[in-house]
Amino acid sequence: MLTIFERLKQIAREIDKAIKNEDLGYSSKQNATGDEQLKLDIASDFIIEHILRDVALVKSIISEEKEDIMEVNPDGKYTICYDPLDGSSIVDVNLSVGSIFGIYETGNLSGDGLRAAAYVVYGPRLELVIAVRGKHPRHYRSGARGLFSSRAPIVLKEKGKLNAPGGTQQYWSPTHRSLVESLFSEGYRLRYSGGMVPDLHQILLKGGGLFSYPGTQDRPYGKLRMLFEALPFALIFEAAGGQALDEEGNRLLDLCPTKIHETTPCFFGSNYEIERFKKVYGL
Ligand code: AHM
Ligand code: MG
């Protein structure tokens, strides 16, 4: 697994370079979910595929930007599911974006089979967070010559101050609206950029809060994909001492997608805000 983590650092540096130097515009292609692909989505996917191909432990890869699973090493042990460039809609306005990775046991693409998760933040500084089950997530920041140095492990407090509610507000349910309003009326501050990586990173580093992406009238099953987005962050939040649930109150890590690009409503937070979510939703 350590070899994989070292390769994630290489991936982070290469995608960071591409974001800083390459064309930020759209390609003429769409991905498996029908989203218009940026040239950078394709370039980031290519970088990850080429680096992971060389890692013997990796049997197969599944990308948000690819239709199907791709086998890269027949004797490998893990399947890596990744979103190469999350936050495509905000890269053109120079906000922080990210990459997300879930490292699954091959043949068990579910929360249960998720062995480790990681994300990269491409912001003013390049950062990497890696989590394995049962240990606080490790946090790295790059400095001189692009070298990553290790920072304090990430530990959530019981309660935070940030509220990051996703989706189109017009289509929220009354229940969801009252959850969001109940936190604001208690003094929570709005922090939502439209990129789940920097938004969740902010909650993790500031010690707590709630990020919610509910099922809505226009997207009854939410927007965020289980394998590449929701489950990796669920592992990271639980490892940091928080919780990650779906709209029915199930742990995201108890879910098992039936198709590769399946989405789920999701709620990530420190314990106080998740308890509030359960109460307001009647769970
Ligand atoms: P993407 O993978 O196409 O970039 O979409 C995922 C992004 C997340 O980063 C973010 O949390 C969400 O979409 C924002 O969606 P919305 O604008 O509906 O709140
Ligand atoms: Mg994404």
XYZ file of N, CA and C in Angstrom, residues 139-281:
429
model
N -1.803 14.027 6.892
C -1.936 15.265 6.115
C -0.548 15.726 5.682
N -0.386 15.972 4.384
C 0.904 16.427 3.851
C 0.698 17.727 3.089
N 1.711 18.582 3.163
C 1.665 19.825 2.381
C 2.985 19.936 1.634
N 2.908 20.375 0.382
C 4.164 20.454 -0.367
C 4.822 21.801 -0.146
N 6.153 21.762 -0.156
C 6.925 22.975 0.082
C 8.008 23.104 -0.967
N 9.193 23.487 -0.538
C 10.303 23.730 -1.460
C 10.571 22.486 -2.310
N 10.860 22.674 -3.564
C 11.158 21.628 -4.561
C 10.020 20.609 -4.690
N 8.826 21.009 -4.297
C 7.672 20.116 -4.474
C 7.636 18.956 -3.485
N 8.501 18.990 -2.450
C 8.519 17.860 -1.507
C 7.385 17.978 -0.499
N 6.741 16.858 -0.202
C 5.646 16.861 0.763
C 6.203 16.720 2.165
N 5.732 17.550 3.085
C 6.113 17.312 4.477
C 4.856 17.013 5.279
N 5.092 16.176 6.272
C 3.982 15.666 7.051
C 3.542 16.691 8.099
N 2.223 16.821 8.281
C 1.682 17.756 9.269
C 0.940 16.954 10.347
N 0.301 17.645 11.273
C -0.405 16.909 12.336
C -1.526 16.069 11.730
N -1.763 14.877 12.253
C -2.880 14.061 11.752
C -4.205 14.798 11.939
N -5.192 14.461 11.140
C -6.469 15.187 11.186
C -7.418 14.546 12.212
N -7.860 15.340 13.165
C -8.793 14.860 14.190
C -9.933 15.871 14.303
N -11.163 15.411 14.094
C -12.318 16.311 14.203
C -12.680 16.554 15.665
N -13.209 17.739 15.950
C -13.773 17.993 17.280
C -15.186 17.415 17.298
N -15.844 17.516 18.432
C -17.218 17.017 18.519
C -18.185 17.890 17.727
N -17.850 19.177 17.611
C -18.767 20.151 17.018
C -17.944 21.200 16.302
N -18.447 21.614 15.123
C -17.732 22.654 14.384
C -18.575 23.897 14.231
N -18.198 24.724 13.217
C -18.904 25.996 13.031
C -19.312 26.215 11.585
N -19.015 25.256 10.710
C -19.220 25.486 9.274
C -20.383 24.668 8.722
N -21.095 25.278 7.778
C -22.248 24.624 7.161
C -22.057 24.709 5.647
N -21.979 23.556 4.989
C -21.718 23.514 3.546
C -22.836 22.723 2.865
N -23.934 23.398 2.505
C -25.081 22.679 1.933
C -25.069 22.700 0.398
N -25.009 21.533 -0.218
C -24.911 21.434 -1.683
C -26.259 21.259 -2.363
N -26.227 21.328 -3.686
C -27.436 21.106 -4.490
C -28.190 22.404 -4.740
N -29.211 22.297 -5.601
C -29.997 23.483 -5.961
C -31.046 23.729 -4.878
N -30.937 24.864 -4.209
C -31.792 25.123 -3.034
C -33.273 25.065 -3.366
N -33.617 25.532 -4.549
C -35.008 25.527 -5.015
C -35.617 24.109 -4.939
N -34.762 23.111 -5.075
C -35.247 21.723 -5.113
C -35.015 20.953 -3.814
N -34.580 21.628 -2.754
C -34.426 20.954 -1.460
C -35.799 20.590 -0.902
N -35.837 19.533 -0.089
C -37.077 19.190 0.618
C -37.235 20.150 1.802
N -38.471 20.318 2.312
C -38.653 21.153 3.504
C -37.818 20.641 4.683
N -37.671 19.336 4.791
C -36.869 18.772 5.893
C -35.423 19.231 5.776
N -34.893 19.158 4.570
C -33.493 19.546 4.403
C -33.315 21.037 4.688
N -34.278 21.812 4.189
C -34.210 23.256 4.425
C -34.179 23.547 5.932
N -35.006 22.807 6.693
C -35.020 23.118 8.133
C -33.721 22.662 8.808
N -33.081 21.630 8.306
C -31.768 21.237 8.856
C -30.751 22.360 8.631
N -30.691 22.837 7.381
C -29.714 23.876 7.044
C -29.991 25.130 7.879
N -31.278 25.492 7.965
C -31.619 26.714 8.715
C -31.346 26.553 10.204
N -31.562 25.339 10.727
C -31.336 25.153 12.167
C -29.865 25.393 12.507
N -28.957 25.007 11.620
C -27.534 25.258 11.903
C -27.209 26.745 11.774
N -27.750 27.396 10.738
C -27.486 28.838 10.600
C -28.031 29.608 11.810
N -29.200 29.177 12.288
C -29.789 29.943 13.399
C -28.993 29.731 14.689
N -28.084 28.732 14.677
C -27.224 28.509 15.845
C -25.867 29.182 15.681
N -25.700 29.929 14.595
C -24.436 30.669 14.435
C -23.455 30.056 13.444
N -23.853 28.964 12.789
C -22.945 28.355 11.796
C -22.729 29.304 10.624
N -21.530 29.250 10.022
C -21.185 30.102 8.886
C -21.247 29.288 7.608
N -21.720 29.930 6.527
C -21.778 29.264 5.221
C -20.380 29.173 4.620
N -19.980 27.964 4.222
C -18.719 27.783 3.514
C -18.977 26.773 2.401
N -19.179 27.234 1.189
C -19.471 26.317 0.081
C -18.897 26.893 -1.207
N -17.896 26.191 -1.757
C -17.256 26.706 -2.975
C -17.783 26.024 -4.219
N -18.397 24.831 -4.053
C -18.812 24.044 -5.212
C -17.783 22.992 -5.580
N -16.754 22.852 -4.753
C -15.772 21.772 -4.937
C -15.773 20.952 -3.660
N -16.167 19.674 -3.737
C -16.278 18.916 -2.489
C -14.927 18.734 -1.817
N -13.844 18.684 -2.599
C -12.534 18.473 -1.969
C -12.156 19.655 -1.080
N -12.106 20.891 -1.612
C -11.765 21.989 -0.689
C -12.830 22.214 0.380
N -14.108 21.963 0.075
C -15.157 22.183 1.081
C -15.038 21.184 2.235
N -14.793 19.919 1.911
C -14.646 18.929 2.985
C -13.302 19.092 3.700
N -12.288 19.472 2.940
C -10.958 19.706 3.539
C -11.056 20.818 4.586
N -11.811 21.855 4.250
C -11.960 22.974 5.188
C -12.620 22.498 6.488
N -13.671 21.693 6.355
C -14.350 21.182 7.560
C -13.393 20.297 8.368
N -12.625 19.454 7.667
C -11.693 18.562 8.376
C -10.608 19.363 9.110
N -10.046 20.361 8.444
C -8.936 21.095 9.072
C -9.402 22.099 10.122
N -10.604 22.623 9.961
C -11.099 23.589 10.956
C -11.752 22.869 12.133
N -11.810 21.556 12.081
C -12.258 20.795 13.247
C -13.698 20.323 13.208
N -14.505 20.778 12.254
C -15.859 20.222 12.204
C -16.857 21.083 11.467
N -18.086 20.562 11.375
C -19.160 21.216 10.637
C -19.951 20.162 9.874
N -20.781 20.621 8.948
C -21.584 19.676 8.166
C -21.475 20.008 6.686
N -21.215 18.987 5.882
C -21.321 19.098 4.425
C -22.480 18.188 4.039
N -23.465 18.740 3.334
C -24.604 17.906 2.941
C -24.837 18.007 1.442
N -25.081 16.879 0.815
C -25.568 16.887 -0.567
C -26.759 15.927 -0.600
N -27.978 16.474 -0.422
C -29.162 15.616 -0.253
C -29.713 15.136 -1.592
N -30.693 14.252 -1.526
C -31.501 13.970 -2.705
C -32.422 15.171 -2.891
N -32.598 15.631 -4.112
C -33.424 16.811 -4.371
C -34.451 16.466 -5.449
N -35.390 17.380 -5.654
C -36.401 17.130 -6.706
C -35.755 16.877 -8.064
N -34.697 17.648 -8.371
C -34.063 17.465 -9.679
C -33.051 16.325 -9.688
N -32.535 15.930 -8.507
C -31.581 14.816 -8.417
C -31.953 13.971 -7.207
N -32.963 13.083 -7.347
C -33.448 12.330 -6.174
C -32.363 11.460 -5.519
N -31.365 11.049 -6.287
C -30.299 10.213 -5.702
C -29.023 11.009 -5.456
N -29.146 12.339 -5.370
C -27.971 13.169 -5.125
C -27.112 13.280 -6.367
N -25.926 13.846 -6.181
C -25.027 14.051 -7.319
C -23.715 13.300 -7.158
N -23.315 13.098 -5.905
C -21.956 12.607 -5.676
C -21.888 11.088 -5.833
N -20.865 10.653 -6.546
C -20.735 9.224 -6.892
C -20.162 8.450 -5.720
N -20.736 7.256 -5.508
C -20.315 6.462 -4.344
C -18.839 6.070 -4.407
N -18.440 5.454 -5.523
C -17.106 4.835 -5.547
C -15.972 5.846 -5.536
N -16.187 6.978 -6.218
C -15.072 7.928 -6.371
C -15.125 9.067 -5.376
N -16.308 9.363 -4.830
C -16.449 10.581 -4.037
C -16.970 10.275 -2.627
N -18.179 9.696 -2.549
C -18.827 9.544 -1.236
C -18.102 8.536 -0.330
N -17.787 7.348 -0.831
C -17.192 6.337 0.055
C -15.769 6.719 0.486
N -14.905 7.214 -0.428
C -13.574 7.627 0.055
C -13.659 8.690 1.158
N -14.517 9.699 0.982
C -14.617 10.718 2.024
C -15.275 10.159 3.287
N -16.141 9.164 3.145
C -16.739 8.547 4.338
C -15.647 7.908 5.181
N -14.734 7.188 4.516
C -13.642 6.552 5.277
C -12.791 7.626 5.972
N -12.513 8.702 5.250
C -11.675 9.772 5.819
C -12.377 10.435 7.009
N -13.681 10.720 6.885
C -14.400 11.344 8.013
C -14.460 10.410 9.214
N -14.732 9.149 8.985
C -14.780 8.222 10.131
C -13.399 8.105 10.773
N -12.355 8.041 9.951
C -10.996 7.921 10.502
C -10.632 9.161 11.320
N -11.223 10.309 10.959
C -10.933 11.555 11.693
C -11.824 11.695 12.934
N -12.719 10.725 13.167
C -13.585 10.784 14.355
C -14.954 11.362 14.071
N -15.296 11.564 12.807
C -16.620 12.073 12.448
C -17.497 10.953 11.904
N -18.561 11.356 11.188
C -19.488 10.362 10.635
C -19.863 10.733 9.211
N -20.341 9.732 8.469
C -20.761 9.959 7.088
C -21.941 9.030 6.809
N -23.109 9.636 6.542
C -24.345 8.854 6.401
C -25.052 9.195 5.099
N -25.961 8.296 4.694
C -26.837 8.643 3.570
C -28.141 9.209 4.143
N -29.122 9.455 3.279
C -30.339 10.142 3.701
C -31.233 9.300 4.608
N -30.990 7.967 4.578
C -31.791 7.104 5.452
C -31.091 6.831 6.776
N -29.931 7.446 6.941
C -29.197 7.247 8.194
C -28.254 6.056 8.143
N -28.092 5.435 6.967
C -27.115 4.340 6.853
C -25.714 4.926 6.796
N -24.764 4.208 7.413
C -23.354 4.604 7.217
C -23.047 4.439 5.741
N -22.407 5.436 5.157
C -22.037 5.295 3.739
C -21.149 4.068 3.557
N -20.324 3.779 4.576
C -19.409 2.634 4.436
C -20.131 1.293 4.511
N -21.436 1.295 4.791
C -22.200 0.035 4.728
C -22.846 -0.145 3.356
N -22.667 0.809 2.462
C -23.341 0.734 1.155
C -22.518 -0.060 0.145
N -23.257 -0.565 -0.840
C -22.626 -1.361 -1.891
C -23.256 -0.938 -3.221
N -22.571 -0.163 -4.030
C -23.200 0.296 -5.278
C -23.489 -0.862 -6.223
N -24.561 -0.722 -7.001
C -24.879 -1.788 -7.956
C -24.338 -1.450 -9.346
N -23.962 -0.191 -9.548
C -23.264 0.130 -10.793
C -22.157 1.161 -10.530
N -21.202 1.182 -11.438
C -19.975 1.948 -11.222
C -20.209 3.434 -10.956
N -21.129 4.036 -11.700
C -21.287 5.489 -11.571
C -22.476 5.888 -10.683
N -22.911 4.945 -9.824
C -24.069 5.225 -8.963
C -23.788 6.378 -7.977
N -24.829 7.190 -7.744
C -24.677 8.318 -6.819
C -25.464 8.035 -5.534
N -25.213 8.835 -4.517
C -25.993 8.726 -3.281
C -26.078 10.098 -2.596
N -27.207 10.394 -1.952
C -27.231 11.563 -1.071
C -26.200 11.332 0.031
N -25.552 12.372 0.511
C -24.555 12.138 1.562
C -24.395 13.317 2.512
N -24.041 12.977 3.736
C -23.925 13.926 4.853
C -22.636 13.587 5.598
N -21.691 14.514 5.602
C -20.400 14.286 6.270
C -20.268 15.326 7.373
N -19.851 14.909 8.559
C -19.707 15.932 9.585
C -19.059 15.435 10.847
N -18.935 16.371 11.770
C -18.524 16.000 13.115
C -19.778 15.496 13.831
N -19.600 14.941 15.028
C -20.702 14.187 15.636
C -21.932 15.040 15.962
N -21.706 16.235 16.457
C -22.841 17.077 16.858
C -23.757 17.344 15.660
N -23.190 17.714 14.536
C -24.002 18.081 13.367
C -24.688 16.848 12.765
N -24.027 15.707 12.845
C -24.659 14.492 12.302
C -25.838 14.084 13.199
N -25.675 14.264 14.501
C -26.809 13.962 15.397
C -27.971 14.903 15.087
N -27.670 16.160 14.789
C -28.713 17.128 14.420
C -29.419 16.675 13.129
N -28.618 16.253 12.161
C -29.178 15.760 10.892
C -30.158 14.611 11.154
N -29.753 13.676 12.006
C -30.622 12.513 12.276
C -31.918 12.959 12.943
N -31.787 13.896 13.858
C -32.969 14.378 14.584
C -33.949 15.072 13.617
N -33.414 15.992 12.811
C -34.304 16.761 11.910
C -34.922 15.833 10.868
N -34.162 14.865 10.392
C -34.684 13.934 9.381
C -35.544 12.818 10.006
